[in-house]
Each structure stands twice: as structure tokens, then as C-alpha cells.
Amino acid sequence: MMAVTIRNTEEHEKMLDNLKHQTGKTTVSKALIQGGYDALHYRKSYESEKASREQAEHELRALKRKVQQYFTSKADLESVIGS
């Protein structure tokens, strides 16, 4: 068993009440434990979404380069044909 001491300031009290409401737990200790598990879960989700976003951005940059190359090649061909 582990004990945690929380100084009962107004700011902490509001946060803990909010945490109890968000977790659906009726006691501060249960809300803190659930909040910890939730934080771990959401951190994992965040890291996964971040990796997906970075991959999508990489693919977008590659596609933009290809489109730019296409238009450059098209313009080069049109200048040769038009000469």
C-alpha cells in the first residue's frame, strides 16, 4: 500500500472534484488511480496518432514532389514542342 499526501488547496480541490467527475469515481484515491491509468492510455494513443500523422505528412511531401516534377516535365515538353 502507498500513501500520497495532497495539500488541500482550493486549486487542488477543484482539480480533484473535476477528476472525480471525469473518471466517474466517488473517492479521490480511486479518481487519482483511474486518472493515472487514463493518462497512460491516452499517452499511448497520442504517440500512435503522432506516428500516423508524421507518416501521412511524409507521404504528402512525396506526392507534392511528384506533382511538381510532373508539371516541370510537362512545361519542359511544351517548350520543346512549341519551339
XYZ file of C-alpha atoms in Angstrom:
83
model
C 0.000 0.000 0.000
C 1.157 3.510 -0.722
C 0.126 6.807 0.822
C 0.013 10.092 -1.026
C -0.335 13.400 0.757
C -2.147 16.162 -1.090
C -2.290 19.614 0.386
C -5.905 20.655 0.313
C -5.692 23.927 -1.542
C -8.664 25.405 -3.373
C -6.949 24.823 -6.705
C -6.281 21.160 -5.898
C -9.802 20.682 -4.589
C -11.306 21.933 -7.860
C -8.992 19.726 -9.894
C -9.753 16.668 -7.778
C -13.505 17.295 -7.979
C -13.139 17.615 -11.735
C -11.095 14.403 -11.860
C -13.721 12.529 -9.825
C -16.388 13.775 -12.208
C -14.394 12.821 -15.327
C -13.470 9.360 -14.076
C -16.846 8.652 -12.504
C -15.145 7.684 -9.245
C -16.524 8.779 -5.897
C -13.287 8.953 -3.911
C -10.166 10.993 -4.579
C -7.858 7.987 -4.327
C -9.886 5.983 -6.860
C -10.084 9.005 -9.154
C -6.318 9.546 -8.950
C -5.611 5.905 -9.753
C -8.069 5.916 -12.649
C -6.649 9.233 -13.830
C -3.182 7.684 -13.872
C -4.350 4.738 -15.948
C -6.222 7.099 -18.275
C -3.111 9.257 -18.685
C -1.049 6.193 -19.651
C -3.715 5.074 -22.117
C -4.064 8.496 -23.731
C -0.298 8.940 -23.938
C -0.102 5.667 -25.862
C -2.928 6.811 -28.162
C -1.207 10.174 -28.645
C 2.075 8.518 -29.636
C 0.268 6.274 -32.117
C -1.630 9.195 -33.673
C 1.564 11.242 -33.813
C 3.341 8.472 -35.738
C 0.389 8.181 -38.149
C 0.363 11.947 -38.706
C 4.099 12.025 -39.346
C 3.767 9.182 -41.866
C 0.899 10.979 -43.625
C 2.939 14.203 -43.763
C 5.886 12.296 -45.253
C 3.629 10.760 -47.906
C 2.102 14.168 -48.662
C 5.535 15.728 -49.175
C 6.473 12.879 -51.542
C 3.262 13.336 -53.527
C 3.795 17.099 -53.734
C 7.293 16.490 -55.133
C 5.887 14.110 -57.744
C 3.205 16.581 -58.799
C 5.793 19.364 -59.051
C 8.029 17.095 -61.150
C 5.089 16.304 -63.414
C 4.327 19.982 -64.035
C 8.001 20.780 -64.584
C 8.310 17.928 -67.088
C 5.094 18.995 -68.809
C 6.329 22.560 -69.136
C 9.674 21.320 -70.486
C 7.907 19.156 -73.089
C 5.604 22.006 -74.109
C 8.585 24.301 -74.576
C 10.320 21.713 -76.794
C 7.162 21.057 -78.829
C 6.406 24.750 -79.137
C 9.902 25.596 -80.438
